[in-house]
Coordinates of C-alpha atoms in Angstrom, one line a residue:
M1 CA 299.2 58.5 157.3
K2 CA 297.2 61.7 156.6
K3 CA 296.9 61.0 152.9
S4 CA 296.1 57.9 151.0
P5 CA 299.1 56.3 149.2
A6 CA 299.9 56.5 145.5
I7 CA 301.1 53.2 144.0
I8 CA 303.2 53.7 140.9
I9 CA 303.9 51.2 138.2
L10 CA 306.0 51.5 135.1
N11 CA 304.8 48.5 133.1
Q12 CA 301.9 46.1 132.8
H13 CA 303.8 43.3 134.6
S14 CA 303.4 45.3 137.8
L15 CA 299.7 45.6 137.6
N16 CA 298.8 42.5 139.6
I17 CA 301.0 43.5 142.6
G18 CA 299.7 47.1 142.3
R19 CA 296.1 45.9 142.6
K20 CA 296.9 43.7 145.5
I21 CA 298.2 46.7 147.4
T22 CA 295.3 49.0 146.4
D23 CA 292.9 46.3 147.8
I24 CA 294.3 46.6 151.3
L25 CA 294.9 50.4 151.4
P26 CA 291.5 52.3 151.3
N27 CA 291.3 55.2 148.8
S28 CA 294.8 54.5 147.4
Q29 CA 295.3 55.1 143.7
L30 CA 297.2 53.2 141.1
Y31 CA 299.4 55.4 138.9
G32 CA 300.6 53.9 135.6
L33 CA 303.0 55.1 132.9
N34 CA 301.2 56.3 129.8
N35 CA 301.3 53.9 126.8
R36 CA 302.9 51.2 129.0
T37 CA 300.1 50.4 131.4
E38 CA 296.3 49.8 131.2
N39 CA 293.4 49.6 133.7
V40 CA 295.1 52.0 136.2
D41 CA 293.4 54.8 138.1
I42 CA 295.7 57.7 136.9
T43 CA 298.1 57.8 134.0
F44 CA 301.3 59.9 133.9
T45 CA 303.9 60.7 131.2
N46 CA 306.8 61.9 133.3
F47 CA 307.9 59.7 136.2
G48 CA 310.2 62.2 137.9
E49 CA 307.7 65.1 137.8
T50 CA 304.9 62.9 139.1
V51 CA 306.9 61.4 142.0
R52 CA 308.3 64.8 143.1
E53 CA 304.8 66.4 143.0
L54 CA 303.4 63.6 145.1
F55 CA 306.3 63.9 147.6
I56 CA 305.9 67.6 147.9
S57 CA 302.2 67.2 148.6
G58 CA 302.9 64.7 151.4
T59 CA 301.5 61.7 149.6
P60 CA 302.9 58.3 150.6
I61 CA 304.5 56.7 147.6
I62 CA 304.8 53.0 146.9
G63 CA 306.9 52.5 143.8
I64 CA 306.8 49.0 142.2
C65 CA 310.2 49.6 140.7
A66 CA 313.9 49.7 141.6
A67 CA 314.8 51.5 144.9
G68 CA 317.5 53.5 143.1
I69 CA 315.0 55.2 140.7
L70 CA 313.0 56.6 143.7
I71 CA 316.2 57.6 145.6
R72 CA 317.7 59.5 142.6
T73 CA 314.4 61.1 141.9
L74 CA 313.7 62.4 145.4
A75 CA 317.3 63.1 146.6
P76 CA 317.2 66.8 145.8
L77 CA 314.1 67.3 147.9
L78 CA 315.3 65.6 151.1
T79 CA 315.5 68.4 153.7
N80 CA 313.3 67.6 156.7
K81 CA 313.1 64.1 158.0
A82 CA 310.1 64.9 160.2
Q83 CA 308.0 65.9 157.1
E84 CA 308.9 63.1 154.7
P85 CA 305.9 61.0 153.7
P86 CA 306.4 57.2 153.7
I87 CA 308.3 56.1 150.6
L88 CA 308.6 52.4 149.7
A89 CA 310.1 50.4 146.9
I90 CA 308.6 47.0 146.0
A91 CA 310.0 44.4 143.6
E92 CA 308.1 43.9 140.4
D93 CA 307.3 40.3 141.4
G94 CA 306.4 41.3 145.0
S95 CA 309.4 39.5 146.5
A96 CA 310.9 42.5 148.3
V97 CA 309.4 45.4 150.3
V98 CA 311.9 48.1 151.1
P99 CA 311.0 51.1 153.2
L100 CA 313.2 54.0 152.1
L101 CA 311.9 57.2 153.7
G102 CA 309.3 58.3 156.2
G103 CA 310.5 56.6 159.4
L104 CA 308.8 59.2 161.5
N105 CA 305.5 58.9 159.6
G106 CA 304.8 55.2 159.6
V107 CA 306.7 53.8 156.7
N108 CA 307.8 50.6 158.7
D109 CA 304.2 49.9 159.7
L110 CA 303.1 50.4 156.1
A111 CA 305.9 48.0 155.0
R112 CA 304.8 45.4 157.4
E113 CA 301.1 45.6 156.3
I114 CA 302.1 45.3 152.6
S115 CA 304.6 42.5 153.3
Q116 CA 301.9 40.5 155.2
T117 CA 299.7 40.6 152.0
L118 CA 302.6 39.7 149.7
N119 CA 303.8 37.0 152.2
V120 CA 307.3 38.3 152.4
Q121 CA 309.6 39.7 155.1
P122 CA 309.9 43.6 155.0
A123 CA 313.5 44.9 154.7
I124 CA 313.3 47.1 157.8
T125 CA 316.7 48.4 158.7
T126 CA 315.8 51.0 161.5
T127 CA 317.9 49.9 164.5
G128 CA 315.5 51.0 167.2
D129 CA 312.6 49.4 165.5
L130 CA 314.4 46.1 165.1
R131 CA 315.9 46.0 168.6
F132 CA 312.8 47.2 170.6
R133 CA 310.1 45.9 168.2
T134 CA 308.4 49.3 168.2
A135 CA 308.8 52.6 166.5
L136 CA 308.7 55.2 169.3
L137 CA 308.9 58.1 166.9
S138 CA 306.0 56.7 164.8
P139 CA 303.2 55.8 167.3
P140 CA 300.1 54.0 166.1
T141 CA 297.0 55.7 165.0
G142 CA 295.3 57.4 168.0
Y143 CA 298.5 58.7 169.6
Y144 CA 300.3 62.0 168.9
L145 CA 304.0 62.5 169.7
A146 CA 304.2 66.0 171.0
N147 CA 308.0 66.4 171.1
G148 CA 309.6 64.4 168.3
E149 CA 312.6 66.7 168.4
N150 CA 313.7 64.8 171.6
G151 CA 313.4 61.5 169.9
K152 CA 316.9 61.2 168.3
K153 CA 318.7 61.5 171.7
F154 CA 316.0 59.4 173.5
I155 CA 316.5 56.5 171.1
A156 CA 320.3 56.9 171.2
D157 CA 320.3 56.6 175.0
L158 CA 318.1 53.5 174.8
L159 CA 320.4 51.9 172.3
A160 CA 323.4 52.8 174.5
G161 CA 321.8 50.7 177.4
A162 CA 319.5 53.1 179.2
T163 CA 316.2 52.0 180.6
V164 CA 312.8 53.7 180.4
K165 CA 309.7 54.1 182.6
V166 CA 306.2 54.6 181.3
I167 CA 303.6 56.9 182.9
G168 CA 300.1 56.5 181.5
N169 CA 298.4 54.0 179.4
A170 CA 300.6 52.9 176.4
P171 CA 299.1 49.6 175.2
W172 CA 301.1 49.5 171.9
L173 CA 304.3 49.1 174.0
T174 CA 303.0 46.0 175.9
N175 CA 304.7 43.5 173.5
S176 CA 307.8 45.6 172.8
N177 CA 311.3 44.8 173.9
L178 CA 311.8 48.1 175.7
P179 CA 313.9 47.9 178.9
I180 CA 311.2 49.0 181.3
D181 CA 312.3 50.3 184.7
D182 CA 310.1 52.3 187.0
H183 CA 313.1 54.1 188.4
S184 CA 314.6 55.2 185.1
E185 CA 315.2 58.8 184.2
L186 CA 314.1 58.3 180.6
T187 CA 310.3 58.6 180.7
I188 CA 307.4 58.0 178.3
I189 CA 304.4 60.0 179.4
V190 CA 300.9 59.4 177.9
T191 CA 298.4 62.1 178.9
E192 CA 295.7 64.4 177.6
K193 CA 297.1 67.3 179.6
T194 CA 299.2 70.1 178.3
I195 CA 302.6 69.7 180.0
I196 CA 306.1 70.9 179.2
P197 CA 308.2 67.7 178.8
Q198 CA 311.7 67.4 180.0
V199 CA 314.6 66.7 177.6
N200 CA 314.7 63.0 178.7
T201 CA 311.0 62.6 178.0
L202 CA 308.8 61.6 175.1
L203 CA 305.2 63.0 175.5
Y204 CA 302.3 61.3 173.8
H205 CA 298.7 62.6 173.7
P206 CA 296.1 59.9 173.4
Q207 CA 293.3 60.9 171.0
N208 CA 290.4 60.0 173.2
L209 CA 288.6 63.4 173.5
I210 CA 285.6 64.4 171.5
L211 CA 284.5 68.0 170.7
A212 CA 280.7 68.4 170.4
I213 CA 279.1 71.5 168.8
S214 CA 275.4 72.0 168.9
Q215 CA 275.4 75.6 167.6
I216 CA 278.0 77.6 165.6
T217 CA 278.9 81.3 165.7
S218 CA 281.8 83.4 164.7
E219 CA 283.1 83.1 168.3
S220 CA 283.0 79.3 168.5
L221 CA 286.7 78.8 167.6
N222 CA 287.9 81.2 170.3
Q223 CA 285.5 79.5 172.8
I224 CA 287.0 76.1 171.9
Y225 CA 290.5 77.3 172.6
Q226 CA 289.3 78.8 175.8
L227 CA 287.8 75.5 176.9
L228 CA 291.0 73.7 176.1
G229 CA 293.1 76.2 177.9
N230 CA 291.0 76.5 181.0
N231 CA 291.1 72.7 181.5
Q232 CA 294.8 72.3 180.5
V233 CA 293.8 69.9 177.8
S234 CA 295.9 69.4 174.6
Q235 CA 294.3 70.1 171.3
H236 CA 296.2 67.0 170.0
S237 CA 294.1 64.7 172.2
L238 CA 291.0 65.7 170.3
S239 CA 290.0 62.8 168.0
L240 CA 287.1 64.4 166.1
I241 CA 284.3 67.0 166.0
I242 CA 280.6 66.0 166.2
A243 CA 277.7 68.2 165.2
P244 CA 274.1 68.1 164.1
L245 CA 273.6 67.3 160.4
N246 CA 271.9 70.6 159.8
L247 CA 275.2 72.4 160.4
A248 CA 277.1 70.3 157.7
A249 CA 277.0 73.1 155.1
N250 CA 277.8 75.9 157.5
P251 CA 281.0 77.6 156.2
I252 CA 282.1 78.7 159.7
L253 CA 282.1 75.0 160.7
T254 CA 284.0 74.1 157.6
D255 CA 286.7 76.6 158.3
M256 CA 286.9 75.5 161.9
V257 CA 287.4 71.8 160.8
N258 CA 290.2 72.9 158.5
I259 CA 291.9 75.0 161.2
L260 CA 291.7 72.3 163.9
N261 CA 292.6 69.7 161.3
L262 CA 290.1 67.2 162.7
P263 CA 287.7 64.7 161.2
I264 CA 284.0 65.6 161.6
R265 CA 281.0 63.4 162.0
F266 CA 277.4 64.4 162.0
L267 CA 274.4 63.2 164.0
P268 CA 271.5 62.4 161.8
N269 CA 268.4 64.6 161.9
S270 CA 266.7 61.9 164.1
Q271 CA 269.3 62.5 166.8
N272 CA 269.8 65.7 168.8
C273 CA 273.1 67.0 170.2
D274 CA 272.0 67.0 173.8
F275 CA 275.3 66.6 175.7
Q276 CA 274.1 64.4 178.5
S277 CA 272.3 62.1 176.0
L278 CA 275.5 61.8 174.0
A279 CA 277.5 61.0 177.2
N280 CA 275.0 58.3 178.1
Q281 CA 274.8 56.8 174.6
Y282 CA 278.6 56.4 174.2
S283 CA 279.6 56.1 177.8
W284 CA 281.7 59.3 177.7
N285 CA 282.6 61.7 180.5
I286 CA 281.9 65.4 180.1
I287 CA 285.1 67.2 180.9
T288 CA 283.8 70.7 180.3
S289 CA 281.1 72.5 178.5
L290 CA 280.0 76.0 177.5
S291 CA 276.3 76.4 178.0
D292 CA 274.6 74.2 175.5
H293 CA 276.9 75.2 172.6
L294 CA 280.1 73.4 173.1
A295 CA 281.3 70.4 175.1
I296 CA 284.5 68.2 175.4
F297 CA 284.0 64.5 176.2
Q298 CA 286.5 61.9 177.3
S299 CA 286.3 58.3 176.2
S300 CA 288.0 55.5 178.1
H301 CA 289.7 54.3 174.9
I302 CA 291.1 55.7 171.6
V303 CA 288.2 57.0 169.5
D304 CA 287.5 55.7 166.0
P305 CA 285.5 58.4 164.2
E306 CA 284.0 55.8 161.8
N307 CA 282.0 54.4 164.7
I308 CA 280.2 57.7 165.5
G309 CA 277.5 59.4 163.6
Q310 CA 277.9 59.7 159.8
P311 CA 280.1 61.8 157.5
R312 CA 278.7 64.6 155.4
G313 CA 277.2 63.1 152.3
K314 CA 278.9 63.8 149.0
L315 CA 277.3 63.7 145.6
A316 CA 279.5 64.0 142.5
I317 CA 277.9 64.2 139.1
I318 CA 280.5 62.9 136.7
G319 CA 281.0 62.6 133.0
T320 CA 282.9 59.6 131.8
G321 CA 283.4 60.9 128.3
P322 CA 281.9 59.2 125.2
G323 CA 283.4 55.8 126.2
A324 CA 287.1 55.4 125.9
S325 CA 289.0 55.2 129.2
K326 CA 291.7 57.5 127.8
W327 CA 289.0 60.3 127.8
L328 CA 288.2 59.8 131.5
S329 CA 289.7 62.8 133.4
P330 CA 292.0 62.3 136.4
E331 CA 289.4 64.0 138.6
V332 CA 286.7 61.6 137.6
K333 CA 289.0 58.6 138.2
Q334 CA 289.7 60.0 141.7
I335 CA 286.0 60.3 142.4
L336 CA 285.3 56.8 141.2
T337 CA 288.1 55.5 143.3
S338 CA 286.8 57.2 146.5
A339 CA 283.0 56.9 146.0
T340 CA 281.1 54.3 148.0
D341 CA 278.0 54.2 145.7
L342 CA 277.5 54.5 141.9
V343 CA 274.1 55.5 140.5
G344 CA 273.4 55.4 136.8
Y345 CA 272.2 53.8 133.6
K346 CA 273.7 50.3 133.3
T347 CA 275.3 51.0 130.0
Y348 CA 277.1 54.0 131.3
I349 CA 278.3 52.3 134.5
N350 CA 279.7 49.5 132.3
L351 CA 281.9 52.0 130.5
I352 CA 284.0 52.6 133.6
G353 CA 285.1 49.0 133.8
K354 CA 287.1 47.9 136.8
L355 CA 286.6 51.3 138.5
A356 CA 283.2 50.1 139.5
D357 CA 284.6 47.1 141.3
G358 CA 283.8 47.0 145.0
K359 CA 281.2 49.8 144.8
N360 CA 277.5 49.6 145.7
I361 CA 275.8 49.8 142.2
H362 CA 272.4 51.3 141.8
E363 CA 271.2 50.8 138.2
S364 CA 268.0 52.2 136.6
D365 CA 266.5 52.6 133.2
N366 CA 267.8 55.3 130.9
R367 CA 264.6 57.3 131.0
E368 CA 264.3 57.4 134.8
E369 CA 266.4 60.5 135.3
I370 CA 264.5 62.1 138.1
Y371 CA 264.1 58.8 140.0
R372 CA 267.8 58.3 139.6
A373 CA 268.5 61.8 140.9
K374 CA 266.3 61.4 143.9
Q375 CA 267.9 58.0 144.7
A376 CA 271.4 59.5 144.6
L377 CA 270.4 62.5 146.8
N378 CA 268.8 60.1 149.4
L379 CA 271.9 57.9 149.5
A380 CA 274.2 61.0 149.9
A381 CA 271.9 62.3 152.7
Q382 CA 272.8 59.1 154.6
G383 CA 276.4 60.0 154.6
K384 CA 277.5 58.1 151.5
Y385 CA 279.8 59.3 148.8
V386 CA 277.7 58.9 145.7
A387 CA 278.8 59.3 142.1
V388 CA 276.1 59.8 139.5
V389 CA 277.5 58.4 136.3
S390 CA 276.7 60.1 133.0
S391 CA 278.4 59.5 129.7
G392 CA 279.9 62.5 127.9
D393 CA 279.6 65.7 129.9
P394 CA 277.1 65.5 132.8
G395 CA 275.8 69.0 132.1
I396 CA 275.0 68.3 128.4
Y397 CA 271.7 66.4 128.1
A398 CA 272.7 64.4 131.2
M399 CA 272.3 63.9 134.9
A400 CA 273.5 67.2 136.3
A401 CA 270.3 69.0 135.3
A402 CA 268.2 66.2 136.6
V403 CA 269.8 66.3 140.0
F404 CA 269.3 70.1 140.3
E405 CA 265.7 69.8 139.0
A406 CA 265.0 67.2 141.7
I407 CA 266.4 69.6 144.4
D408 CA 264.3 72.4 142.9
K409 CA 261.1 70.5 142.7
Y410 CA 261.1 68.4 145.8
S411 CA 263.3 70.4 148.2
Q412 CA 263.8 67.7 150.9
P413 CA 265.3 69.1 154.1
E414 CA 267.8 66.2 154.4
W415 CA 269.3 67.1 151.1
Q416 CA 270.5 70.5 152.4
S417 CA 273.5 69.0 154.1
I418 CA 274.9 67.3 151.0
E419 CA 278.1 68.5 149.4
I420 CA 277.6 68.5 145.6
Q421 CA 280.1 68.8 142.7
V422 CA 279.8 68.5 139.0
T423 CA 282.9 67.3 137.1
P424 CA 283.1 68.0 133.3
G425 CA 283.6 65.3 130.7
I426 CA 284.4 65.1 127.0
S427 CA 281.1 65.3 125.1
A428 CA 280.3 63.1 122.1
M429 CA 280.2 66.2 119.9
Q430 CA 283.7 67.2 121.0
A431 CA 285.0 63.7 120.4
A432 CA 283.3 63.5 116.9
A433 CA 284.6 67.0 116.0
A434 CA 288.1 66.3 117.1
S435 CA 288.3 63.1 115.2
I436 CA 287.6 64.8 111.9
G437 CA 289.2 68.2 112.5
A438 CA 287.4 71.3 113.8
P439 CA 283.9 71.6 112.5
L440 CA 282.9 73.4 115.7
G441 CA 285.7 75.9 115.3
H442 CA 283.4 78.9 115.2
D443 CA 279.9 79.7 116.7
F444 CA 277.7 76.6 117.1
C445 CA 274.7 75.3 119.0
V446 CA 273.5 71.9 120.2
I447 CA 270.0 70.6 119.7
S448 CA 268.4 67.4 120.8
L449 CA 266.0 65.9 118.3
S450 CA 264.2 63.9 121.0
D451 CA 260.6 65.2 121.5
I452 CA 260.1 63.2 124.7
L453 CA 260.8 66.1 127.0
K454 CA 259.9 69.0 124.7
P455 CA 257.4 69.3 121.8
W456 CA 258.5 69.1 118.2
D457 CA 257.2 72.6 117.5
I458 CA 259.9 74.0 119.8
I459 CA 262.6 71.8 118.2
S460 CA 261.7 72.7 114.7
Q461 CA 261.7 76.4 115.6
R462 CA 265.2 76.2 117.1
I463 CA 266.5 74.3 114.1
S464 CA 265.1 77.0 111.8
K465 CA 266.6 79.9 113.9
A466 CA 270.0 78.1 114.2
A467 CA 270.1 77.5 110.4
E468 CA 269.0 81.0 109.6
S469 CA 271.8 82.3 112.0
D470 CA 274.4 80.3 110.1
L471 CA 275.5 78.4 113.2
A472 CA 277.1 75.0 113.0
I473 CA 274.7 72.6 114.7
A474 CA 275.3 69.4 116.7
F475 CA 272.3 67.1 116.8
Y476 CA 271.9 64.7 119.8
N477 CA 269.4 61.8 119.9
P478 CA 268.8 62.0 116.1
V479 CA 267.0 58.7 115.6
S480 CA 265.6 55.9 117.7
K481 CA 263.5 52.8 117.0
E482 CA 260.3 54.7 117.7
R483 CA 261.5 58.0 116.2
T484 CA 262.6 58.0 112.6
W485 CA 260.9 61.0 111.0
Q486 CA 262.5 63.8 113.1
L487 CA 265.8 63.7 111.3
A488 CA 264.2 63.9 107.9
A489 CA 262.1 66.8 109.1
A490 CA 265.2 68.5 110.4
K491 CA 267.0 68.0 107.1
K492 CA 264.0 69.7 105.2
I493 CA 264.3 72.7 107.5
L494 CA 268.0 72.9 107.1
L495 CA 267.8 72.8 103.3
E496 CA 265.8 76.0 103.4
H497 CA 268.9 77.8 104.7
R498 CA 271.9 75.6 103.8
K499 CA 273.3 74.5 100.5
P500 CA 272.9 70.8 99.7
Q501 CA 276.7 70.3 99.7
T502 CA 277.1 71.5 103.2
P503 CA 279.4 69.1 105.1
V504 CA 277.8 66.8 107.6
I505 CA 279.7 64.6 110.1
L506 CA 278.2 61.5 111.6
G507 CA 280.1 60.2 114.7
K508 CA 278.8 56.8 115.9
N509 CA 279.9 55.0 119.1
M510 CA 282.5 57.5 119.9
G511 CA 285.2 56.0 122.1
R512 CA 283.5 52.7 122.1
T513 CA 283.7 49.4 120.1
G514 CA 282.5 50.1 116.6
Q515 CA 283.5 53.8 116.5
K516 CA 282.9 55.2 113.0
I517 CA 283.2 58.7 111.5
N518 CA 281.6 59.4 108.2
V519 CA 281.5 62.7 106.3
I520 CA 278.7 63.3 103.9
T521 CA 276.7 66.2 102.5
L522 CA 273.4 67.6 103.8
E523 CA 271.5 66.3 100.8
E524 CA 272.9 62.7 101.5
L525 CA 271.7 62.8 105.1
E526 CA 269.1 60.0 105.7
P527 CA 267.6 58.6 109.0
N528 CA 269.0 55.1 108.3
L529 CA 272.5 56.5 108.6
A530 CA 272.1 57.3 112.3
D531 CA 270.8 56.0 115.6
M532 CA 270.8 57.0 119.3
R533 CA 274.5 56.4 119.6
T534 CA 275.2 58.9 116.7
V535 CA 276.0 62.6 117.1
I536 CA 275.5 64.6 113.9
I537 CA 277.3 67.8 113.2
I538 CA 275.9 70.1 110.5
G539 CA 278.3 72.6 109.0
S540 CA 277.7 76.3 108.5
S541 CA 278.4 78.2 105.3
H542 CA 282.0 78.6 106.5
T543 CA 282.6 74.8 107.1
R544 CA 285.0 73.3 104.6
K545 CA 286.2 69.8 103.7
I546 CA 289.9 69.7 102.8
Q547 CA 292.4 67.1 101.9
Q548 CA 295.7 67.0 103.7
N549 CA 297.2 64.2 101.5
D550 CA 296.2 61.1 99.6
Y551 CA 294.9 59.5 102.8
Q552 CA 293.5 62.1 105.1
N553 CA 290.5 64.4 104.8
W554 CA 289.6 67.0 107.4
V555 CA 286.5 69.2 108.1
Y556 CA 286.8 72.6 109.8
T557 CA 284.8 75.8 110.2
S558 CA 286.8 78.9 109.6
R559 CA 287.3 81.2 112.6
S560 CA 287.5 84.2 110.3
Y561 CA 284.5 85.5 108.4
S562 CA 286.8 87.4 106.0
Y563 CA 287.7 84.0 104.5
P564 CA 285.4 83.1 101.6
P565 CA 282.6 80.7 102.6
H566 CA 282.4 77.2 101.2
M567 CA 280.7 77.2 97.8

């Protein structure tokens, strides 16, 4: 399978079976119907649209639901048997595993793997698979079937009583029930060579070749094709690309990997890409090489890329939102599912709940941002997939700035190879504003009242300018156990420019247990009303408090300055 499966559940009763399956299928994700499921990786609202989108993208689908629902949903899309991803239906109680589609792409093997975990017999109905105890049209990982279009007649001839001979090494057929006859016309050929197979032949390419690249130029891809052609070697026998770690960020290499559709592994900076040294280290034969730039090696067995070098390290700086799982974006959930290591303040890691299960957790104190950033960068440089966990949005008073500051200040060579991404999250000020209406509906600014990283003189100057400019203001870090006077000082500055009746919103524990929204006036604002888990929004002259009915009050800032300001 080229993509990790999506496991789909429609109610909470299916969660246990769904989690058993995600435990045995790396990087799989559990999809749950919104408002009917909890503690899933991704939620959806429309079953049909979700399943069809996954199918079109080639994602294997495991539906813990009735088989008929999947069949009716996907029926209009069934046009090409060879391109169908594996589709399985599993009973809600795990008592039945039914492969529906994807016979040419490993659905029966996937059904067997799941059935073994659930301790049931898979409902496999493929005649050839049952009679010969092997799926010739769906070879195991490490073998590529070059002429699947011959498969239908080939299988039909076998079922009609024909025998078959095998040329080459096909260990997965050793325990099959195939009628082997060295004099048969039906032939299975296993070879790295590019040959034109006859109609009565199935041609498999073993993926036991390795492409090594020590230097990269715009001509490298053409040179690779030239090496393959000159040696009559099939591209489909290539198992992976290996290259020095210092080439990891090279865009030419990235494009080449995508074109060749091969995994890539990197040699750490402590290792060089000397071809003879590689051959000796891994007991490979050098088939061909081009100067000291390119080489093709042959292994005596199918190559597992995971056992060679390291992947390119990834560092994702994510925002979990204020706290509620419903505010966790699908992108962030996907990253948390795929990441190997989580780095962050313990309180923030706790917010992601079960998504942290099975990960390497690296916790540190809330004030150790630069240490945490360097730790994450060092882990990613080792080839790990690291998620730096921030609450809210990672770019708003959070870890994104700390990571880039560490790169800027310390500039370690090993960090240059890391792939970095920043994923947005819902900030506490957005959550607080949305819960009470739209107090940030016009121009606004955000100011932290903490003077740990910047002097109070700068903070007070910014408060004064923002108040003078009639901006709505969101205050972060308003009060702590050690800092109680800053909010009172900020209030004094604000009252020089704002009316005492200006609306003020206090949002505490947004998205967490104990969430509370309170609307007061500026003159009522006191330090004892807030803490470090409180975000405070100060209205502008155009911020108004209105009453919708006898039960609901709202606060909003008018988008139009032609509207009379609040008096």
